[in-house]
Amino acid sequence: MLRPRVLVVAAALLLGMGNVASAEEGPLKGLDEYITKAMHDWQLPGLSLAVVKDDAVVLAKGYGVRKLGESPPVDERTLFAIGSVSKSFTAASLGMLVDEGKMKWDDPVIKHLPGFLLKDSYVTREITVRDLLSHRTGLARNELVWYGSPASREEVLRRLRYAKLDSGFRAGFGYQNMLYLAAGQTIPTVAGKSWDDFVSQRIFKPLAMTSSNTSVKALSKSDNVASPHHKKKGKVEVIPWRNIDNIGPAGSINSNAVDMAQWLRLQLGEGTYNKQRLLSSGAIKEMHKPQTVMSTEGTTAKLFPDTHFMAYGLGWMLQDYRGLKIVQHGGGIDGMVSLVAMIPEKKLGVVLLTNLEGQQLTTALAFRIFDAYLGAPSRDWSAELKKVIKGLEDLQKDVAKKQDKERVQGTKPALAPEQYAGTYKDDLYGEIKIVKEKDKLVLHFGPSFIGDLEHWNYDTFRVTWRDGRIPKGFVTFRLTPKAKVDELKFEITGMGDWVAKRTEEKDATPTITLSKEELRKFMGKYESKNPPLEVSIEMVGDQLKGVAAGLPTVALVPLKPTRFKLGGLPADVFLEFELADGKVKSATLEQESVKITLLPKK
C-alpha cells in the first residue's frame, strides 16, 4: 500500500502537476506578495489560480477566504462558478460530434434542433451551428428572458420566436447567451443525452475533473465551496448562489483551479490529454480561429491598451499581445468572476477564479503572469485596471446625476395608484404584475424581481429593487384617450427595455341563470338608425347569442333578468332590455358613457 505522501506525488504526476504550491520560484517570483496586495486593493475575499506551462501545472494555489467573516480558506480545490467560460465546454462538445461526423459546424440549426424558430423566417432557415457559437446572429441579448426566471431551457428557447433582431444577420458581433443554450440543446438530438451528461461523461471524466459539475444543485455534495459576494455602497457583502440551470450551456458550470488546469492542458495540447486524444487538432484550431470581428474601442481599449485586434472564435475570445495570440474567455455571474487565458505558442495558460463581482483583477493577474513568462518589463496591471474601473464607476455616477438633474419637477401621475395596478404581458418576457401595497405601487416580475415604484415624472416611475444587486429601472405607463392604462414600458439599466400590454382582468361580476323560456323573449332582430347597426339575438343551443354583420358572435350572459354582459368583449360592455307587457320595447348597448338604443326591427 502506498503511503499518503506517495499518493499525493502519484496524483500530482497523473494530473501533470509540477510545483503546485509555490509562487516564489522562476518567473512567478514575487507573485504571492503581488496577489495579496492586489486582493486588498480590490477588496476581494478569495481567489484561486492555476498556471500551466509545457503541459505541467506549475502552480495551483488559493488565497483569502471562501466567505467574508469566516475563516475557512480558499485553496486550489475550492469550487467557484466559472460563468461564461462554460461556453468553451459547449463548443468543445459540439466539436466532438463534428469529429464523429454526427454534425457539421455549418449545418442548419433546424437540422439538429426540431422546433427551433426565430421571428425572421429567413434567419430561422439559414442560421447554422457556427452562427450560434460565434455571436453573429444579430439577436439582442434579451437576458431577462432567462435571468432570475423560472422558465425551463425548453421554454427559454420557445420564446426566442418573439425576439427581434437587434442588427443585421451576420452583420457583426453581438454577445448572446440564449443561442449558446440552443447550441447545447442540439446535443440530446444528436448524441441522445443531455448537455449536462455529455459534458460530465465526455469532458469531466477523461480529464479527471472530479469536482466539476453543471448545476448549483450539486454544490451540496462538497464542503469546499466559495460564497459569492458583491459590493454595496463600497462594502463587500455575501450574496446567495443563483440557479442558472435554465441557461446551462452558456454558463452554469462550477469548478476549481486544479480541474480547470486540466481543461487548459487539453486546449494547449491541441486536443490531447495524457497522450489520449479527446478532440481533433482541427476542431481545436477551428475553435481558436477568428470567426467574428469584435470592436477594440471604448471600454475594451482602456482595458487592453496594447491590443490591436479582437475576435470571437467558437467559445473563445481572441486577441493579440506582444506579437502573440491570446485565447481567453471570462465568466461573470452573481458574485463571481472567472478567467481562463492562454498563449498557445508558448504552451502557457492561467486559470483565475474569484468570489467578488464587478472587478478586473482576473485580467490584471493573467497579464502579470504572461509578462513574467515573456520577459516583458514589469507593469502594475492591477493598479492600471483599477484606475480604469474607477473611471467607469465615476462615469456611471455622473450619468445618474445627469438623469436626476434632467428629471421634470412638479408633475404628478395622471391616475390614482390603484388604476395602474394590473397584469401586463409580453410574449417574449412574460408577465409583469403591478400591485398596490398600502399607498405604494410594487412591481413583480418572476420570482426574483420585486421592486418599489417611486413617482419620477408624469406617468413614469423609478423602480428600486429589493434585491440591491439589480440596477434601478423605470416603468412608463401609456394611457388611452379614455385615460385608461393599456401598456407599460419596462427598462432596467444595462439590461434593455420592452413594452408589455395590459391584459383583461377576469370579470368577477356575479351572474344569474335564466330558463330557456325566459331567454326566448329577447329573440329577434334589432336596429339603430344612428349609428347604423343591426343586431340579431338568437337561441343557439341553451345560450342566447348576439350576431352583428362583420363582428364575431357573442354570448349574452345574464346579470339580471333584463341585463346581460357580452362574452369576449371588454367587461364594461352591456346590453340592457326594456320590457313592456312582457315584450321587448327596446335594447340599449352600453359602454361607459356611450349608449346606443336598438329598437325591434319591423
PDB file of N, CA, C and O in Angstrom, residues 270-316:
ATOM      1  N   GLU A 270      -3.675  20.764 -27.989  1.00  0.00           N
ATOM      2  CA  GLU A 270      -4.364  20.656 -29.282  1.00  0.00           C
ATOM      3  C   GLU A 270      -5.286  19.449 -29.352  1.00  0.00           C
ATOM      4  O   GLU A 270      -5.361  18.731 -30.344  1.00  0.00           O
ATOM      5  N   GLY A 271      -5.979  19.201 -28.206  1.00  0.00           N
ATOM      6  CA  GLY A 271      -6.982  18.141 -28.184  1.00  0.00           C
ATOM      7  C   GLY A 271      -6.533  16.859 -27.523  1.00  0.00           C
ATOM      8  O   GLY A 271      -7.324  15.919 -27.426  1.00  0.00           O
ATOM      9  N   THR A 272      -5.269  16.796 -27.075  1.00  0.00           N
ATOM     10  CA  THR A 272      -4.795  15.590 -26.391  1.00  0.00           C
ATOM     11  C   THR A 272      -4.595  15.868 -24.908  1.00  0.00           C
ATOM     12  O   THR A 272      -4.273  16.989 -24.506  1.00  0.00           O
ATOM     13  N   TYR A 273      -4.773  14.839 -24.100  1.00  0.00           N
ATOM     14  CA  TYR A 273      -4.589  14.939 -22.661  1.00  0.00           C
ATOM     15  C   TYR A 273      -4.000  13.623 -22.185  1.00  0.00           C
ATOM     16  O   TYR A 273      -4.586  12.555 -22.404  1.00  0.00           O
ATOM     17  N   ASN A 274      -2.826  13.688 -21.541  1.00  0.00           N
ATOM     18  CA  ASN A 274      -2.125  12.473 -21.110  1.00  0.00           C
ATOM     19  C   ASN A 274      -2.033  11.447 -22.243  1.00  0.00           C
ATOM     20  O   ASN A 274      -2.322  10.256 -22.062  1.00  0.00           O
ATOM     21  N   LYS A 275      -1.691  11.954 -23.429  1.00  0.00           N
ATOM     22  CA  LYS A 275      -1.489  11.143 -24.638  1.00  0.00           C
ATOM     23  C   LYS A 275      -2.786  10.534 -25.178  1.00  0.00           C
ATOM     24  O   LYS A 275      -2.755   9.690 -26.072  1.00  0.00           O
ATOM     25  N   GLN A 276      -3.923  10.974 -24.630  1.00  0.00           N
ATOM     26  CA  GLN A 276      -5.210  10.499 -25.126  1.00  0.00           C
ATOM     27  C   GLN A 276      -5.872  11.630 -25.913  1.00  0.00           C
ATOM     28  O   GLN A 276      -5.967  12.760 -25.435  1.00  0.00           O
ATOM     29  N   ARG A 277      -6.304  11.352 -27.136  1.00  0.00           N
ATOM     30  CA  ARG A 277      -6.931  12.400 -27.942  1.00  0.00           C
ATOM     31  C   ARG A 277      -8.436  12.426 -27.686  1.00  0.00           C
ATOM     32  O   ARG A 277      -9.145  11.447 -27.902  1.00  0.00           O
ATOM     33  N   LEU A 278      -8.912  13.596 -27.219  1.00  0.00           N
ATOM     34  CA  LEU A 278     -10.339  13.794 -26.982  1.00  0.00           C
ATOM     35  C   LEU A 278     -10.985  14.618 -28.083  1.00  0.00           C
ATOM     36  O   LEU A 278     -12.176  14.492 -28.347  1.00  0.00           O
ATOM     37  N   LEU A 279     -10.180  15.487 -28.710  1.00  0.00           N
ATOM     38  CA  LEU A 279     -10.645  16.342 -29.798  1.00  0.00           C
ATOM     39  C   LEU A 279      -9.594  16.356 -30.888  1.00  0.00           C
ATOM     40  O   LEU A 279      -8.392  16.311 -30.600  1.00  0.00           O
ATOM     41  N   SER A 280     -10.028  16.458 -32.119  1.00  0.00           N
ATOM     42  CA  SER A 280      -9.055  16.558 -33.206  1.00  0.00           C
ATOM     43  C   SER A 280      -8.362  17.915 -33.145  1.00  0.00           C
ATOM     44  O   SER A 280      -8.917  18.897 -32.646  1.00  0.00           O
ATOM     45  N   SER A 281      -7.137  17.958 -33.642  1.00  0.00           N
ATOM     46  CA  SER A 281      -6.428  19.240 -33.687  1.00  0.00           C
ATOM     47  C   SER A 281      -7.183  20.222 -34.578  1.00  0.00           C
ATOM     48  O   SER A 281      -7.169  21.430 -34.345  1.00  0.00           O
ATOM     49  N   GLY A 282      -7.886  19.683 -35.592  1.00  0.00           N
ATOM     50  CA  GLY A 282      -8.681  20.544 -36.468  1.00  0.00           C
ATOM     51  C   GLY A 282      -9.816  21.231 -35.720  1.00  0.00           C
ATOM     52  O   GLY A 282     -10.107  22.408 -35.969  1.00  0.00           O
ATOM     53  N   ALA A 283     -10.461  20.511 -34.797  1.00  0.00           N
ATOM     54  CA  ALA A 283     -11.544  21.098 -34.008  1.00  0.00           C
ATOM     55  C   ALA A 283     -11.011  22.196 -33.100  1.00  0.00           C
ATOM     56  O   ALA A 283     -11.615  23.269 -32.964  1.00  0.00           O
ATOM     57  N   ILE A 284      -9.858  21.945 -32.476  1.00  0.00           N
ATOM     58  CA  ILE A 284      -9.236  22.961 -31.614  1.00  0.00           C
ATOM     59  C   ILE A 284      -8.897  24.202 -32.429  1.00  0.00           C
ATOM     60  O   ILE A 284      -9.174  25.342 -32.017  1.00  0.00           O
ATOM     61  N   LYS A 285      -8.296  24.010 -33.598  1.00  0.00           N
ATOM     62  CA  LYS A 285      -7.934  25.157 -34.442  1.00  0.00           C
ATOM     63  C   LYS A 285      -9.160  25.945 -34.862  1.00  0.00           C
ATOM     64  O   LYS A 285      -9.132  27.179 -34.930  1.00  0.00           O
ATOM     65  N   GLU A 286     -10.264  25.239 -35.147  1.00  0.00           N
ATOM     66  CA  GLU A 286     -11.492  25.925 -35.546  1.00  0.00           C
ATOM     67  C   GLU A 286     -12.037  26.776 -34.404  1.00  0.00           C
ATOM     68  O   GLU A 286     -12.506  27.897 -34.615  1.00  0.00           O
ATOM     69  N   MET A 287     -11.960  26.244 -33.188  1.00  0.00           N
ATOM     70  CA  MET A 287     -12.448  26.986 -32.024  1.00  0.00           C
ATOM     71  C   MET A 287     -11.558  28.175 -31.701  1.00  0.00           C
ATOM     72  O   MET A 287     -12.030  29.206 -31.215  1.00  0.00           O
ATOM     73  N   HIS A 288     -10.254  28.042 -31.964  1.00  0.00           N
ATOM     74  CA  HIS A 288      -9.293  29.100 -31.655  1.00  0.00           C
ATOM     75  C   HIS A 288      -9.078  30.048 -32.833  1.00  0.00           C
ATOM     76  O   HIS A 288      -8.175  30.889 -32.783  1.00  0.00           O
ATOM     77  N   LYS A 289      -9.880  29.918 -33.875  1.00  0.00           N
ATOM     78  CA  LYS A 289      -9.725  30.730 -35.081  1.00  0.00           C
ATOM     79  C   LYS A 289     -10.741  31.867 -35.089  1.00  0.00           C
ATOM     80  O   LYS A 289     -11.892  31.661 -34.717  1.00  0.00           O
ATOM     81  N   PRO A 290     -10.371  33.084 -35.511  1.00  0.00           N
ATOM     82  CA  PRO A 290     -11.340  34.183 -35.570  1.00  0.00           C
ATOM     83  C   PRO A 290     -12.534  33.840 -36.458  1.00  0.00           C
ATOM     84  O   PRO A 290     -12.361  33.389 -37.591  1.00  0.00           O
ATOM     85  N   GLN A 291     -13.736  34.041 -35.912  1.00  0.00           N
ATOM     86  CA  GLN A 291     -14.969  33.821 -36.660  1.00  0.00           C
ATOM     87  C   GLN A 291     -15.736  35.136 -36.836  1.00  0.00           C
ATOM     88  O   GLN A 291     -16.308  35.389 -37.885  1.00  0.00           O
ATOM     89  N   THR A 292     -15.731  35.969 -35.792  1.00  0.00           N
ATOM     90  CA  THR A 292     -16.456  37.235 -35.806  1.00  0.00           C
ATOM     91  C   THR A 292     -15.570  38.336 -35.243  1.00  0.00           C
ATOM     92  O   THR A 292     -15.026  38.193 -34.139  1.00  0.00           O
ATOM     93  N   VAL A 293     -15.419  39.412 -35.997  1.00  0.00           N
ATOM     94  CA  VAL A 293     -14.591  40.541 -35.551  1.00  0.00           C
ATOM     95  C   VAL A 293     -15.287  41.262 -34.400  1.00  0.00           C
ATOM     96  O   VAL A 293     -16.496  41.506 -34.436  1.00  0.00           O
ATOM     97  N   MET A 294     -14.522  41.617 -33.366  1.00  0.00           N
ATOM     98  CA  MET A 294     -15.036  42.365 -32.220  1.00  0.00           C
ATOM     99  C   MET A 294     -14.431  43.763 -32.200  1.00  0.00           C
ATOM    100  O   MET A 294     -13.308  43.968 -32.669  1.00  0.00           O
ATOM    101  N   SER A 295     -15.148  44.688 -31.619  1.00  0.00           N
ATOM    102  CA  SER A 295     -14.663  46.066 -31.520  1.00  0.00           C
ATOM    103  C   SER A 295     -13.547  46.168 -30.479  1.00  0.00           C
ATOM    104  O   SER A 295     -13.574  45.488 -29.448  1.00  0.00           O
ATOM    105  N   THR A 296     -12.563  47.016 -30.751  1.00  0.00           N
ATOM    106  CA  THR A 296     -11.490  47.271 -29.777  1.00  0.00           C
ATOM    107  C   THR A 296     -11.570  48.709 -29.270  1.00  0.00           C
ATOM    108  O   THR A 296     -10.590  49.249 -28.763  1.00  0.00           O
ATOM    109  N   GLU A 297     -12.741  49.310 -29.395  1.00  0.00           N
ATOM    110  CA  GLU A 297     -12.915  50.694 -28.966  1.00  0.00           C
ATOM    111  C   GLU A 297     -13.596  50.769 -27.605  1.00  0.00           C
ATOM    112  O   GLU A 297     -13.997  49.767 -27.037  1.00  0.00           O
ATOM    113  N   GLY A 298     -13.713  51.996 -27.082  1.00  0.00           N
ATOM    114  CA  GLY A 298     -14.412  52.216 -25.819  1.00  0.00           C
ATOM    115  C   GLY A 298     -13.733  51.565 -24.636  1.00  0.00           C
ATOM    116  O   GLY A 298     -12.511  51.656 -24.463  1.00  0.00           O
ATOM    117  N   THR A 299     -14.532  50.868 -23.817  1.00  0.00           N
ATOM    118  CA  THR A 299     -14.010  50.228 -22.602  1.00  0.00           C
ATOM    119  C   THR A 299     -12.936  49.210 -22.927  1.00  0.00           C
ATOM    120  O   THR A 299     -11.939  49.078 -22.201  1.00  0.00           O
ATOM    121  N   THR A 300     -13.119  48.468 -24.029  1.00  0.00           N
ATOM    122  CA  THR A 300     -12.137  47.451 -24.425  1.00  0.00           C
ATOM    123  C   THR A 300     -10.759  48.075 -24.623  1.00  0.00           C
ATOM    124  O   THR A 300      -9.736  47.514 -24.205  1.00  0.00           O
ATOM    125  N   ALA A 301     -10.715  49.236 -25.253  1.00  0.00           N
ATOM    126  CA  ALA A 301      -9.442  49.915 -25.492  1.00  0.00           C
ATOM    127  C   ALA A 301      -8.766  50.306 -24.183  1.00  0.00           C
ATOM    128  O   ALA A 301      -7.534  50.292 -24.072  1.00  0.00           O
ATOM    129  N   LYS A 302      -9.563  50.661 -23.188  1.00  0.00           N
ATOM    130  CA  LYS A 302      -8.999  51.045 -21.891  1.00  0.00           C
ATOM    131  C   LYS A 302      -8.481  49.827 -21.126  1.00  0.00           C
ATOM    132  O   LYS A 302      -7.446  49.884 -20.463  1.00  0.00           O
ATOM    133  N   LEU A 303      -9.214  48.718 -21.236  1.00  0.00           N
ATOM    134  CA  LEU A 303      -8.805  47.506 -20.524  1.00  0.00           C
ATOM    135  C   LEU A 303      -7.619  46.819 -21.199  1.00  0.00           C
ATOM    136  O   LEU A 303      -6.777  46.208 -20.529  1.00  0.00           O
ATOM    137  N   PHE A 304      -7.563  46.900 -22.536  1.00  0.00           N
ATOM    138  CA  PHE A 304      -6.496  46.231 -23.290  1.00  0.00           C
ATOM    139  C   PHE A 304      -5.802  47.233 -24.212  1.00  0.00           C
ATOM    140  O   PHE A 304      -5.957  47.205 -25.426  1.00  0.00           O
ATOM    141  N   PRO A 305      -5.037  48.153 -23.664  1.00  0.00           N
ATOM    142  CA  PRO A 305      -4.431  49.222 -24.472  1.00  0.00           C
ATOM    143  C   PRO A 305      -3.414  48.732 -25.497  1.00  0.00           C
ATOM    144  O   PRO A 305      -3.113  49.444 -26.456  1.00  0.00           O
ATOM    145  N   ASP A 306      -2.872  47.532 -25.313  1.00  0.00           N
ATOM    146  CA  ASP A 306      -1.852  47.024 -26.233  1.00  0.00           C
ATOM    147  C   ASP A 306      -2.434  46.085 -27.287  1.00  0.00           C
ATOM    148  O   ASP A 306      -1.689  45.466 -28.052  1.00  0.00           O
ATOM    149  N   THR A 307      -3.753  45.968 -27.316  1.00  0.00           N
ATOM    150  CA  THR A 307      -4.402  45.052 -28.256  1.00  0.00           C
ATOM    151  C   THR A 307      -4.765  45.758 -29.551  1.00  0.00           C
ATOM    152  O   THR A 307      -5.341  46.843 -29.533  1.00  0.00           O
ATOM    153  N   HIS A 308      -4.421  45.124 -30.684  1.00  0.00           N
ATOM    154  CA  HIS A 308      -4.714  45.697 -31.992  1.00  0.00           C
ATOM    155  C   HIS A 308      -5.951  45.067 -32.634  1.00  0.00           C
ATOM    156  O   HIS A 308      -6.601  45.676 -33.473  1.00  0.00           O
ATOM    157  N   PHE A 309      -6.248  43.815 -32.275  1.00  0.00           N
ATOM    158  CA  PHE A 309      -7.441  43.172 -32.808  1.00  0.00           C
ATOM    159  C   PHE A 309      -8.072  42.287 -31.743  1.00  0.00           C
ATOM    160  O   PHE A 309      -7.389  41.787 -30.844  1.00  0.00           O
ATOM    161  N   MET A 310      -9.375  42.126 -31.855  1.00  0.00           N
ATOM    162  CA  MET A 310     -10.096  41.159 -31.032  1.00  0.00           C
ATOM    163  C   MET A 310     -11.115  40.462 -31.919  1.00  0.00           C
ATOM    164  O   MET A 310     -11.683  41.078 -32.828  1.00  0.00           O
ATOM    165  N   ALA A 311     -11.312  39.197 -31.670  1.00  0.00           N
ATOM    166  CA  ALA A 311     -12.283  38.432 -32.442  1.00  0.00           C
ATOM    167  C   ALA A 311     -12.862  37.343 -31.556  1.00  0.00           C
ATOM    168  O   ALA A 311     -12.302  37.018 -30.503  1.00  0.00           O
ATOM    169  N   TYR A 312     -14.011  36.814 -31.972  1.00  0.00           N
ATOM    170  CA  TYR A 312     -14.588  35.678 -31.266  1.00  0.00           C
ATOM    171  C   TYR A 312     -14.426  34.452 -32.135  1.00  0.00           C
ATOM    172  O   TYR A 312     -14.681  34.488 -33.344  1.00  0.00           O
ATOM    173  N   GLY A 313     -13.958  33.369 -31.519  1.00  0.00           N
ATOM    174  CA  GLY A 313     -13.842  32.101 -32.223  1.00  0.00           C
ATOM    175  C   GLY A 313     -15.102  31.286 -31.997  1.00  0.00           C
ATOM    176  O   GLY A 313     -16.208  31.761 -32.225  1.00  0.00           O
ATOM    177  N   LEU A 314     -14.957  30.073 -31.525  1.00  0.00           N
ATOM    178  CA  LEU A 314     -16.086  29.235 -31.132  1.00  0.00           C
ATOM    179  C   LEU A 314     -15.909  28.909 -29.653  1.00  0.00           C
ATOM    180  O   LEU A 314     -15.167  28.008 -29.278  1.00  0.00           O
ATOM    181  N   GLY A 315     -16.541  29.719 -28.817  1.00  0.00           N
ATOM    182  CA  GLY A 315     -16.407  29.533 -27.372  1.00  0.00           C
ATOM    183  C   GLY A 315     -15.199  30.208 -26.775  1.00  0.00           C
ATOM    184  O   GLY A 315     -14.943  30.048 -25.574  1.00  0.00           O
ATOM    185  N   TRP A 316     -14.445  30.958 -27.574  1.00  0.00           N
ATOM    186  CA  TRP A 316     -13.242  31.640 -27.096  1.00  0.00           C
ATOM    187  C   TRP A 316     -13.133  33.031 -27.702  1.00  0.00           C
ATOM    188  O   TRP A 316     -13.518  33.239 -28.856  1.00  0.00           O
TER     189      TRP A 316
END
